[in-house]
Tab-separated table of C-alpha atoms in Angstrom:
chain	number	residue	atom	x	y	z
A	822	UNK	CA	-39.639	-82.221	11.993
A	823	UNK	CA	-37.564	-84.335	14.425
A	824	UNK	CA	-34.393	-82.940	15.902
A	825	UNK	CA	-31.392	-85.161	15.193
A	826	UNK	CA	-27.669	-84.527	15.861
A	827	UNK	CA	-27.180	-83.712	12.188
A	828	UNK	CA	-30.146	-81.328	12.164
A	829	UNK	CA	-28.907	-79.674	15.356
A	830	UNK	CA	-25.517	-79.057	13.757
A	831	UNK	CA	-27.235	-77.544	10.737
A	832	UNK	CA	-29.283	-75.231	12.939
A	833	UNK	CA	-26.153	-74.110	14.780
A	834	UNK	CA	-24.404	-73.335	11.495
A	835	UNK	CA	-27.330	-71.272	10.238
A	836	UNK	CA	-27.435	-69.263	13.477
A	837	UNK	CA	-23.663	-68.769	13.602
A	838	UNK	CA	-23.489	-67.678	9.957
A	839	UNK	CA	-26.867	-65.900	9.871
A	840	UNK	CA	-28.131	-68.037	7.004
A	841	UNK	CA	-31.828	-67.326	6.268
A	842	UNK	CA	-32.952	-70.930	6.009
A	843	UNK	CA	-36.567	-70.323	7.233
A	844	UNK	CA	-38.530	-67.760	5.244
A	845	UNK	CA	-42.208	-66.922	5.666
A	846	UNK	CA	-43.783	-65.176	2.670
A	847	UNK	CA	-47.286	-63.734	2.778
A	848	UNK	CA	-48.344	-63.815	-0.853
A	849	UNK	CA	-51.473	-61.749	-0.200
A	850	UNK	CA	-53.372	-60.060	2.619
A	851	UNK	CA	-56.649	-60.610	0.770
A	852	UNK	CA	-58.854	-63.229	2.411
A	853	UNK	CA	-62.214	-64.927	1.932
A	854	UNK	CA	-62.749	-65.022	5.699
A	855	UNK	CA	-63.038	-62.086	8.089
A	856	UNK	CA	-61.780	-63.600	11.319
A	857	UNK	CA	-62.566	-61.401	14.290
A	858	UNK	CA	-59.027	-61.649	15.707
A	859	UNK	CA	-57.064	-61.142	12.475
A	860	UNK	CA	-54.211	-58.626	12.581
A	861	UNK	CA	-54.195	-57.925	8.819
A	862	UNK	CA	-55.653	-55.248	6.593
A	863	UNK	CA	-57.260	-57.283	3.801
A	864	UNK	CA	-57.044	-54.618	1.078
A	865	UNK	CA	-54.632	-55.072	-1.832
A	866	UNK	CA	-52.238	-52.129	-2.102
A	867	UNK	CA	-50.219	-53.612	-4.954
A	868	UNK	CA	-49.114	-57.189	-4.329
A	869	UNK	CA	-45.918	-58.444	-5.883
A	870	UNK	CA	-46.367	-59.881	-9.351
A	871	UNK	CA	-45.559	-63.443	-10.324
A	872	UNK	CA	-42.280	-62.277	-11.831
A	873	UNK	CA	-41.355	-60.342	-8.687
A	874	UNK	CA	-42.035	-63.319	-6.412
A	875	UNK	CA	-40.006	-65.623	-8.642
A	876	UNK	CA	-37.104	-63.182	-8.555
A	877	UNK	CA	-37.258	-63.161	-4.769
A	878	UNK	CA	-37.290	-66.959	-4.698
A	879	UNK	CA	-34.143	-66.955	-6.831
A	880	UNK	CA	-32.485	-64.561	-4.380
A	881	UNK	CA	-33.531	-66.660	-1.383
A	882	UNK	CA	-32.099	-69.792	-2.992
A	883	UNK	CA	-28.810	-67.981	-3.601
A	884	UNK	CA	-28.765	-66.844	0.047
A	885	UNK	CA	-29.117	-70.411	1.341
A	886	UNK	CA	-32.798	-70.583	2.298
A	887	UNK	CA	-34.313	-74.052	2.650
A	888	UNK	CA	-37.671	-73.931	4.475
A	889	UNK	CA	-40.318	-71.811	2.768
A	890	UNK	CA	-43.809	-71.059	4.062
A	891	UNK	CA	-46.417	-69.523	1.766
A	892	UNK	CA	-49.152	-67.833	3.764
A	893	UNK	CA	-51.563	-64.908	3.743
A	894	UNK	CA	-54.357	-63.744	3.870
A	895	UNK	CA	-55.645	-66.664	1.865
A	896	UNK	CA	-53.014	-67.956	-0.562
A	897	UNK	CA	-55.492	-69.693	-2.856
A	898	UNK	CA	-56.831	-66.283	-3.877
A	899	UNK	CA	-53.573	-65.903	-5.841
A	900	UNK	CA	-54.277	-67.210	-9.337
A	901	UNK	CA	-50.572	-67.969	-9.758
A	902	UNK	CA	-50.236	-69.997	-6.528
A	903	UNK	CA	-49.494	-73.346	-8.170
A	904	UNK	CA	-47.070	-71.685	-10.567
A	905	UNK	CA	-45.211	-70.159	-7.606
A	906	UNK	CA	-45.209	-73.432	-5.660
A	907	UNK	CA	-43.883	-75.267	-8.698
A	908	UNK	CA	-41.147	-72.680	-9.167
A	909	UNK	CA	-40.161	-72.936	-5.486
A	910	UNK	CA	-40.047	-76.714	-5.619
A	911	UNK	CA	-37.884	-76.444	-8.745
A	912	UNK	CA	-35.415	-74.493	-6.610
A	913	UNK	CA	-35.504	-77.338	-4.055
A	914	UNK	CA	-37.280	-75.410	-1.324
A	915	UNK	CA	-39.044	-77.419	1.365
A	916	UNK	CA	-42.498	-75.817	0.993
A	917	UNK	CA	-45.251	-75.581	3.604
A	918	UNK	CA	-48.574	-73.780	3.303
A	919	UNK	CA	-50.894	-71.937	5.682
A	920	UNK	CA	-54.482	-71.730	4.482
A	921	UNK	CA	-58.081	-71.775	5.644
A	922	UNK	CA	-58.606	-74.472	2.957
A	923	UNK	CA	-61.977	-73.125	1.810
A	924	UNK	CA	-60.823	-73.224	-1.827
A	925	UNK	CA	-59.179	-76.657	-1.750
A	926	UNK	CA	-61.095	-79.267	-3.700
A	927	UNK	CA	-60.110	-82.777	-4.728
A	928	UNK	CA	-58.281	-81.571	-7.836
A	929	UNK	CA	-56.235	-78.972	-5.960
A	930	UNK	CA	-55.359	-81.475	-3.247
A	931	UNK	CA	-54.002	-83.766	-5.955
A	932	UNK	CA	-51.910	-80.944	-7.423
A	933	UNK	CA	-50.426	-80.226	-3.995
A	934	UNK	CA	-49.450	-83.862	-3.660
A	935	UNK	CA	-47.874	-83.846	-7.117
A	936	UNK	CA	-45.836	-80.794	-6.073
A	937	UNK	CA	-44.705	-82.663	-2.937
A	938	UNK	CA	-45.821	-80.067	-0.406
A	939	UNK	CA	-44.483	-81.021	3.024
A	940	UNK	CA	-47.193	-79.623	5.307
A	941	UNK	CA	-50.466	-77.707	5.146
A	942	UNK	CA	-51.486	-75.858	8.304
A	943	UNK	CA	-55.194	-75.093	8.596
A	944	UNK	CA	-56.880	-72.962	11.246
A	945	UNK	CA	-59.789	-74.654	13.019
A	946	UNK	CA	-61.327	-72.644	15.847
A	947	UNK	CA	-63.832	-75.182	17.121
A	948	UNK	CA	-65.426	-78.504	16.237
A	949	UNK	CA	-68.731	-76.694	16.676
A	950	UNK	CA	-69.701	-75.013	13.411
A	951	UNK	CA	-71.592	-72.241	15.206
A	952	UNK	CA	-68.454	-71.191	17.114
A	953	UNK	CA	-66.008	-71.630	14.233
A	954	UNK	CA	-68.195	-69.850	11.693
A	955	UNK	CA	-68.897	-66.979	14.098
A	956	UNK	CA	-65.128	-66.360	14.325
A	957	UNK	CA	-64.509	-66.571	10.557
A	958	UNK	CA	-67.765	-64.729	9.740
A	959	UNK	CA	-68.318	-67.191	6.881
A	960	UNK	CA	-71.326	-69.526	7.240
A	961	UNK	CA	-70.370	-73.110	6.407
A	962	UNK	CA	-66.627	-72.443	6.704
A	963	UNK	CA	-65.986	-75.266	9.195
A	964	UNK	CA	-67.704	-77.799	6.955
A	965	UNK	CA	-65.721	-76.610	3.923
A	966	UNK	CA	-62.380	-76.684	5.774
A	967	UNK	CA	-63.022	-80.178	7.141
A	968	UNK	CA	-64.008	-81.437	3.694
A	969	UNK	CA	-60.767	-80.021	2.288
A	970	UNK	CA	-58.784	-81.754	5.029
A	971	UNK	CA	-60.265	-85.075	3.940
A	972	UNK	CA	-59.192	-84.377	0.345
A	973	UNK	CA	-55.657	-83.593	1.515
A	974	UNK	CA	-55.411	-86.655	3.752
A	975	UNK	CA	-56.709	-88.866	0.943
A	976	UNK	CA	-53.704	-87.691	-1.098
A	977	UNK	CA	-51.345	-88.632	1.737
A	978	UNK	CA	-50.455	-85.027	2.585
A	979	UNK	CA	-49.447	-83.913	6.078
A	980	UNK	CA	-52.052	-81.660	7.675
A	981	UNK	CA	-51.717	-79.739	10.937
A	982	UNK	CA	-54.562	-78.012	12.763
A	983	UNK	CA	-53.883	-74.622	14.337
A	984	UNK	CA	-56.309	-73.276	16.897
A	985	UNK	CA	-55.807	-69.702	18.131
A	986	UNK	CA	-57.596	-69.454	21.476
A	987	UNK	CA	-59.661	-66.436	22.502
A	988	UNK	CA	-62.707	-65.759	24.646
A	989	UNK	CA	-65.055	-66.930	21.900
A	990	UNK	CA	-63.619	-70.457	21.583
A	991	UNK	CA	-61.705	-71.097	24.806
A	992	UNK	CA	-64.146	-73.746	25.981
A	993	UNK	CA	-63.819	-75.581	22.659
A	994	UNK	CA	-60.129	-76.460	22.832
A	995	UNK	CA	-60.672	-80.060	23.946
A	996	UNK	CA	-63.068	-80.654	21.062
A	997	UNK	CA	-60.361	-79.420	18.661
A	998	UNK	CA	-57.928	-81.851	20.310
A	999	UNK	CA	-60.407	-84.683	19.848
A	1000	UNK	CA	-61.021	-83.682	16.244
A	1001	UNK	CA	-57.282	-83.801	15.534
A	1002	UNK	CA	-57.025	-87.233	17.147
A	1003	UNK	CA	-59.973	-88.500	15.097
A	1004	UNK	CA	-58.362	-87.167	11.922
A	1005	UNK	CA	-54.965	-88.565	12.909
A	1006	UNK	CA	-53.217	-85.195	12.515
A	1007	UNK	CA	-51.103	-83.017	14.840
A	1008	UNK	CA	-52.534	-79.842	16.264
A	1009	UNK	CA	-51.340	-76.646	17.889
A	1010	UNK	CA	-53.123	-74.414	20.389
A	1011	UNK	CA	-52.035	-70.804	20.105
A	1012	UNK	CA	-52.527	-68.296	22.938
A	1013	UNK	CA	-51.218	-65.396	20.844
A	1014	UNK	CA	-53.747	-62.743	19.879
A	1015	UNK	CA	-51.644	-59.874	18.571
A	1016	UNK	CA	-52.259	-56.186	17.826
A	1017	UNK	CA	-52.967	-55.209	14.232
A	1018	UNK	CA	-49.882	-54.738	12.063
A	1019	UNK	CA	-50.581	-51.003	12.038
A	1020	UNK	CA	-50.441	-50.941	15.847
A	1021	UNK	CA	-54.168	-50.810	16.631
A	1022	UNK	CA	-54.857	-52.992	19.660
A	1023	UNK	CA	-58.649	-53.332	19.780
A	1024	UNK	CA	-58.411	-57.052	18.992
A	1025	UNK	CA	-56.598	-57.614	22.296
A	1026	UNK	CA	-60.004	-57.400	23.986
A	1027	UNK	CA	-60.602	-60.892	22.567
A	1028	UNK	CA	-57.779	-62.352	24.658
A	1029	UNK	CA	-58.603	-64.661	27.508
A	1030	UNK	CA	-57.079	-63.603	30.808
A	1031	UNK	CA	-54.405	-65.732	32.468
A	1032	UNK	CA	-57.039	-66.896	34.974
A	1033	UNK	CA	-59.443	-67.854	32.191
A	1034	UNK	CA	-56.611	-69.805	30.531
A	1035	UNK	CA	-56.007	-71.857	33.677
A	1036	UNK	CA	-57.801	-74.909	32.288
A	1037	UNK	CA	-55.403	-74.935	29.332
A	1038	UNK	CA	-52.227	-73.987	31.174
A	1039	UNK	CA	-52.600	-76.725	33.781
A	1040	UNK	CA	-52.968	-79.487	31.191
A	1041	UNK	CA	-49.612	-81.285	31.195
A	1042	UNK	CA	-50.260	-82.644	27.699
A	1043	UNK	CA	-50.354	-79.088	26.385
A	1044	UNK	CA	-48.086	-76.979	28.536
A	1045	UNK	CA	-44.851	-78.494	29.770
A	1046	UNK	CA	-43.712	-75.213	31.352
A	1047	UNK	CA	-46.473	-75.257	33.934
A	1048	UNK	CA	-45.813	-78.870	34.834
A	1049	UNK	CA	-42.088	-78.591	35.489
A	1050	UNK	CA	-41.162	-78.507	39.184
A	1051	UNK	CA	-39.041	-75.522	40.284
A	1052	UNK	CA	-35.930	-77.639	40.823
A	1053	UNK	CA	-35.979	-78.864	37.213
A	1054	UNK	CA	-35.190	-77.056	33.992
A	1055	UNK	CA	-38.106	-76.950	31.518
A	1056	UNK	CA	-37.316	-78.895	28.388
A	1057	UNK	CA	-38.774	-78.302	24.990
A	1058	UNK	CA	-41.015	-75.412	25.983
A	1059	UNK	CA	-44.771	-75.295	25.755
A	1060	UNK	CA	-46.908	-76.545	22.924
A	1061	UNK	CA	-48.185	-73.039	22.280
A	1062	UNK	CA	-46.787	-71.265	19.246
A	1063	UNK	CA	-45.792	-67.928	20.629
A	1064	UNK	CA	-42.437	-67.406	18.967
A	1065	UNK	CA	-41.260	-66.740	15.482
A	1066	UNK	CA	-43.776	-67.322	12.759
A	1067	UNK	CA	-41.042	-68.643	10.509
A	1068	UNK	CA	-39.675	-71.287	12.810
A	1069	UNK	CA	-39.270	-74.731	11.271
A	1070	UNK	CA	-40.220	-76.227	14.617
A	1071	UNK	CA	-36.764	-77.648	15.234
A	1072	UNK	CA	-35.495	-77.239	18.796
A	1073	UNK	CA	-31.790	-76.549	19.225
A	1074	UNK	CA	-29.335	-75.306	21.823
A	1075	UNK	CA	-28.251	-72.786	19.200
A	1076	UNK	CA	-31.146	-70.609	20.383
A	1077	UNK	CA	-30.142	-70.714	24.071
A	1078	UNK	CA	-29.145	-67.052	24.450
A	1079	UNK	CA	-31.237	-65.483	21.712
A	1080	UNK	CA	-34.956	-64.733	22.012
A	1081	UNK	CA	-35.965	-66.688	18.902
A	1082	UNK	CA	-34.901	-67.448	15.344
A	1083	UNK	CA	-36.050	-64.068	13.961
A	1084	UNK	CA	-33.208	-62.288	12.203
A	1085	UNK	CA	-30.785	-65.110	12.978
A	1086	UNK	CA	-31.934	-67.795	10.536
A	1087	UNK	CA	-35.488	-66.748	9.704
A	1088	UNK	CA	-37.394	-63.764	8.368
A	1089	UNK	CA	-40.701	-62.541	6.986
A	1090	UNK	CA	-41.612	-61.053	3.595
A	1091	UNK	CA	-44.880	-59.172	3.026
A	1092	UNK	CA	-46.985	-59.205	-0.167
A	1093	UNK	CA	-45.436	-55.825	-1.003
A	1094	UNK	CA	-41.825	-56.924	-0.682
A	1095	UNK	CA	-41.153	-55.569	2.806
A	1096	UNK	CA	-38.632	-57.693	4.719
A	1097	UNK	CA	-38.636	-57.887	8.525
A	1098	UNK	CA	-37.133	-60.305	11.035
A	1099	UNK	CA	-40.609	-61.701	11.835
A	1100	UNK	CA	-44.276	-61.081	11.067
A	1101	UNK	CA	-44.597	-59.914	14.682
A	1102	UNK	CA	-41.882	-57.326	14.068
A	1103	UNK	CA	-43.645	-55.289	11.390
A	1104	UNK	CA	-41.035	-52.529	11.101
A	1105	UNK	CA	-39.456	-53.165	7.656
A	1106	UNK	CA	-35.721	-53.720	7.390
A	1107	UNK	CA	-35.910	-53.037	3.658
A	1108	UNK	CA	-37.980	-53.595	0.536
A	1109	UNK	CA	-37.271	-56.110	-2.234
A	1110	UNK	CA	-38.667	-53.851	-4.925
A	1111	UNK	CA	-35.768	-51.507	-4.263
A	1112	UNK	CA	-33.036	-53.745	-2.811
A	1113	UNK	CA	-31.729	-57.263	-3.165
A	1114	UNK	CA	-32.455	-59.724	-0.388
A	1115	UNK	CA	-28.849	-60.212	0.758
A	1116	UNK	CA	-28.380	-56.453	1.031
A	1117	UNK	CA	-31.319	-56.280	3.441
A	1118	UNK	CA	-30.551	-59.506	5.305
A	1119	UNK	CA	-26.904	-58.744	6.039
A	1120	UNK	CA	-26.767	-54.956	5.861
A	1121	UNK	CA	-29.906	-53.411	7.334
A	1122	UNK	CA	-29.679	-51.669	10.699
A	1123	UNK	CA	-33.058	-53.075	11.772
A	1124	UNK	CA	-32.015	-56.675	11.116
A	1125	UNK	CA	-28.726	-56.146	12.948
A	1126	UNK	CA	-30.516	-54.456	15.853
A	1127	UNK	CA	-32.693	-57.525	16.362
A	1128	UNK	CA	-29.736	-59.837	15.813
A	1129	UNK	CA	-27.765	-58.163	18.618
A	1130	UNK	CA	-30.305	-58.962	21.353
A	1131	UNK	CA	-29.194	-61.574	23.904
A	1132	UNK	CA	-31.395	-63.091	26.584
A	1133	UNK	CA	-28.622	-62.831	29.163
A	1134	UNK	CA	-28.374	-59.078	28.573
A	1135	UNK	CA	-32.058	-58.124	28.701
A	1136	UNK	CA	-32.204	-55.166	31.129
A	1137	UNK	CA	-35.061	-56.533	33.233
A	1138	UNK	CA	-35.953	-60.048	32.112
A	1139	UNK	CA	-32.436	-61.458	32.531
A	1140	UNK	CA	-32.775	-61.013	36.308
A	1141	UNK	CA	-36.281	-62.441	36.550
A	1142	UNK	CA	-36.587	-65.323	39.031
A	1143	UNK	CA	-39.228	-67.076	36.903
A	1144	UNK	CA	-37.619	-66.539	33.502
A	1145	UNK	CA	-37.714	-70.303	32.800
A	1146	UNK	CA	-41.506	-70.177	32.865
A	1147	UNK	CA	-41.811	-67.303	30.407
A	1148	UNK	CA	-42.351	-67.364	26.644
A	1149	UNK	CA	-41.445	-63.741	26.036
A	1150	UNK	CA	-41.609	-62.742	22.367
A	1151	UNK	CA	-39.375	-59.817	21.301
A	1152	UNK	CA	-41.859	-58.802	18.612
A	1153	UNK	CA	-44.713	-58.580	21.095
A	1154	UNK	CA	-42.400	-56.842	23.556
A	1155	UNK	CA	-41.969	-54.158	20.878
A	1156	UNK	CA	-45.619	-54.026	19.833
A	1157	UNK	CA	-47.184	-54.185	23.298
A	1158	UNK	CA	-44.529	-52.817	25.599
A	1159	UNK	CA	-42.787	-50.464	23.188
A	1160	UNK	CA	-39.356	-51.973	23.797
A	1161	UNK	CA	-37.691	-54.804	21.871
A	1162	UNK	CA	-35.575	-55.740	24.906
A	1163	UNK	CA	-38.189	-54.976	27.558
A	1164	UNK	CA	-40.810	-56.919	29.472
A	1165	UNK	CA	-44.535	-56.751	28.725
A	1166	UNK	CA	-47.587	-57.477	30.801
A	1167	UNK	CA	-49.035	-60.470	28.947
A	1168	UNK	CA	-45.831	-62.527	29.065
A	1169	UNK	CA	-45.369	-61.775	32.767
A	1170	UNK	CA	-48.935	-62.788	33.628
A	1171	UNK	CA	-48.572	-66.138	31.876
A	1172	UNK	CA	-45.111	-66.745	33.345
A	1173	UNK	CA	-46.455	-66.215	36.859
A	1174	UNK	CA	-49.333	-68.589	36.193
A	1175	UNK	CA	-46.988	-71.241	34.775
A	1176	UNK	CA	-44.644	-70.916	37.752
A	1177	UNK	CA	-47.521	-71.106	40.226
A	1178	UNK	CA	-48.833	-74.266	38.580
A	1179	UNK	CA	-45.324	-75.737	38.733
A	1180	UNK	CA	-45.291	-75.344	42.508
A	1181	UNK	CA	-43.497	-72.050	43.079
A	1182	UNK	CA	-45.001	-70.094	45.968
A	1183	UNK	CA	-46.032	-66.529	45.205
A	1184	UNK	CA	-44.072	-66.166	41.938
A	1185	UNK	CA	-43.573	-62.603	40.802
A	1186	UNK	CA	-41.996	-61.445	37.581
A	1187	UNK	CA	-39.202	-58.905	37.499
A	1188	UNK	CA	-41.574	-56.409	35.852
A	1189	UNK	CA	-44.186	-56.731	38.586
A	1190	UNK	CA	-41.506	-56.701	41.291
A	1191	UNK	CA	-40.089	-53.466	39.898
A	1192	UNK	CA	-43.541	-51.920	39.596
A	1193	UNK	CA	-44.455	-52.849	43.170
A	1194	UNK	CA	-41.217	-51.322	44.485
A	1195	UNK	CA	-41.829	-48.138	42.526
A	1196	UNK	CA	-45.394	-47.939	43.838
A	1197	UNK	CA	-44.212	-48.470	47.413
A	1198	UNK	CA	-41.509	-45.837	47.051
A	1199	UNK	CA	-44.028	-43.383	45.670
A	1200	UNK	CA	-46.399	-44.011	48.570
A	1201	UNK	CA	-43.778	-43.295	51.262
A	1202	UNK	CA	-42.438	-40.131	49.648
A	1203	UNK	CA	-43.395	-37.103	51.782
A	1204	UNK	CA	-45.873	-34.658	50.355
A	1205	UNK	CA	-44.017	-31.375	50.444
A	1206	UNK	CA	-47.238	-29.429	50.282
A	1207	UNK	CA	-48.350	-31.036	53.546
A	1208	UNK	CA	-45.182	-30.380	55.547
A	1209	UNK	CA	-45.651	-27.604	58.061
A	1210	UNK	CA	-42.645	-25.602	59.203
A	1211	UNK	CA	-42.785	-24.031	62.654
A	1212	UNK	CA	-40.724	-20.972	63.370
């Protein structure tokens, strides 16, 4: 969505007043794929009913929400999906979907067009079926997703390809670019492989190292941060989606001193009614089966804790000499580094690579600078057990 002066003013108002205009709802964690990098537990522990979801939509409308994303798991496993979309559209929500599209046929594509869905984001891991299907663990999944995309495009719907990059498909990113160009749709490369929502981090072994990502990071069509000379201020950020999962994609100066939109004008709701500032901040601020949305949004200590964070006050990162080349995520800082306002290794590695590609000699993050000083200090400390005293 383009940023215009009017839209920028709207964004500023939502941030200033803490209006929850972007809401991401996972309707289910169940899925018909078993992607090797997925952070979800696909069991159903008691999803919200149709009535419960509709009640939440009513509450969101009353609170001033506008942009709504239905995601999962796989949303088309919900038998009431079209009923819920229709109800949301009746409340004048701008509705987008995230799906693997395996269950979209011509008839369902037509229904989505009749409901005036704004955007459907579909994950494509490679243009090579062997690579894509090995990641989803579903034979024929690439062919089925691509067929669904043709149905959607034939109905005039906006489709966006999302390609999370990992060791298994890193070499395929240019083919995904070419596929998007051939289809005439936008695409997004995503470097974010996150720990499981329960904290298990085994999936992080799938991440490509910063060195392995060099071929992507140095592409100026993909990564503006790495192609900005040190005397210039990066504008617009990188193409990679590493921030809030609920962002509407609208850039604004309203976010200048806050880490992202999470808790300011966006939030996440799980299939069980848990509300958190973002899907990458899985600690619940409250639950909609026990509380009303506005009570959680305005009154919870967790939401206010996240809301209070300012970039200029981050204990370590605010003093970092290469901060402009970093895409630090507060949720990942919490999940990977254990500190919402702290630094974490992955962000620092990528920031140093971006800065190096932009022409900065020997860039070093504040985290690595601190660690090197601590190591040096430890090495020069005298070993008391080796000091001999002569009488």
